[in-house]
Tab-separated table of C-alpha atoms in Angstrom:
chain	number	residue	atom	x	y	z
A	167	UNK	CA	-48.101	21.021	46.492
A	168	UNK	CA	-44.811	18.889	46.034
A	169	UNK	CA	-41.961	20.171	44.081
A	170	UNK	CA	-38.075	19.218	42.939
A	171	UNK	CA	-34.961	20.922	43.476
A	172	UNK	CA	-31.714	19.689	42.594
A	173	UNK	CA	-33.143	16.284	42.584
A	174	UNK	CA	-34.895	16.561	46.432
A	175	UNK	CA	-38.626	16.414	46.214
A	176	UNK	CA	-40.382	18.852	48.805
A	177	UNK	CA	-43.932	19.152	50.219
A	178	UNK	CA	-45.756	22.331	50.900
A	179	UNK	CA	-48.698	22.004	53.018
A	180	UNK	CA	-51.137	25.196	54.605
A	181	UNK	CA	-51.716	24.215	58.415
A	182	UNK	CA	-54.792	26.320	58.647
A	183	UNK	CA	-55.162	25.550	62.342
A	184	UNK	CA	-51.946	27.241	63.075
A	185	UNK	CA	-52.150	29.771	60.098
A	186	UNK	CA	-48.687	28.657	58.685
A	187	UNK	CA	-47.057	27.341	56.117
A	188	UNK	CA	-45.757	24.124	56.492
A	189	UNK	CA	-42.327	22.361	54.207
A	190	UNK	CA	-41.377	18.650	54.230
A	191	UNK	CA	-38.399	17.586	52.101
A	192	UNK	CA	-38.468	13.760	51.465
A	193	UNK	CA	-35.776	11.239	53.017
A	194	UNK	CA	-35.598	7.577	52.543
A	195	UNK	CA	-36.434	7.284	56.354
A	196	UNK	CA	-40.057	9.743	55.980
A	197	UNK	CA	-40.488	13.317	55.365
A	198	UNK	CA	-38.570	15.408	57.033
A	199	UNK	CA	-40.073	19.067	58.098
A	200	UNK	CA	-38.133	22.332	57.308
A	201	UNK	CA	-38.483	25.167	59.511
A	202	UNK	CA	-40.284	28.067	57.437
A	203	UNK	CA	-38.699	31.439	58.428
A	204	UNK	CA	-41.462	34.590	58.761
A	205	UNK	CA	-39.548	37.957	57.728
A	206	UNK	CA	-43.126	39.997	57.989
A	207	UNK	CA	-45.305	40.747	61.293
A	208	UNK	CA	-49.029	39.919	60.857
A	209	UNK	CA	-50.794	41.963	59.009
A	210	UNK	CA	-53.176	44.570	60.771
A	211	UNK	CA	-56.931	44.050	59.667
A	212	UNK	CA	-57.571	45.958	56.472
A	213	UNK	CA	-59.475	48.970	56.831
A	214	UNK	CA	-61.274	50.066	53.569
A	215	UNK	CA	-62.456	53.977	53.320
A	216	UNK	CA	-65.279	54.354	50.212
A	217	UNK	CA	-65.993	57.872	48.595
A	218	UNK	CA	-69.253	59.413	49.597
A	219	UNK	CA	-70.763	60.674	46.487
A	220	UNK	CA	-72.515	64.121	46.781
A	221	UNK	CA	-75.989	64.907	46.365
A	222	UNK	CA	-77.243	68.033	43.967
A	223	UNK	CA	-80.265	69.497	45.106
A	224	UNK	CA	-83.636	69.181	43.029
């Protein structure tokens, strides 16, 4: 995805490989990459708990 900002033109790019985002900003000499700061730990796998529904007897 490219975008603008106060007349810069960015990149954003998923490295799946490395599971990160990845930011270019665009300079006459090439793109130029941005560090991308992480303020969140990785996530813990998701653990999903279903309702057991209860049987009447016959």
């Amino acid at each position: 995805m490219d975008f603008q900002v106060n007349e810069q033109t960015y990149f954003l790019s998923l490295a799946e490989d490395h599971r990160q985002w990845l930011v270019f900003v665009s300079t006459p000499s090439g793109a130029l990459p941005i560090p991308v700061y992480v303020d969140a730990p990785e996530a813990e796998p998701l653990i999903v708990l279903q309702e057991e529904k209860h049987r009447l007897p016959n």
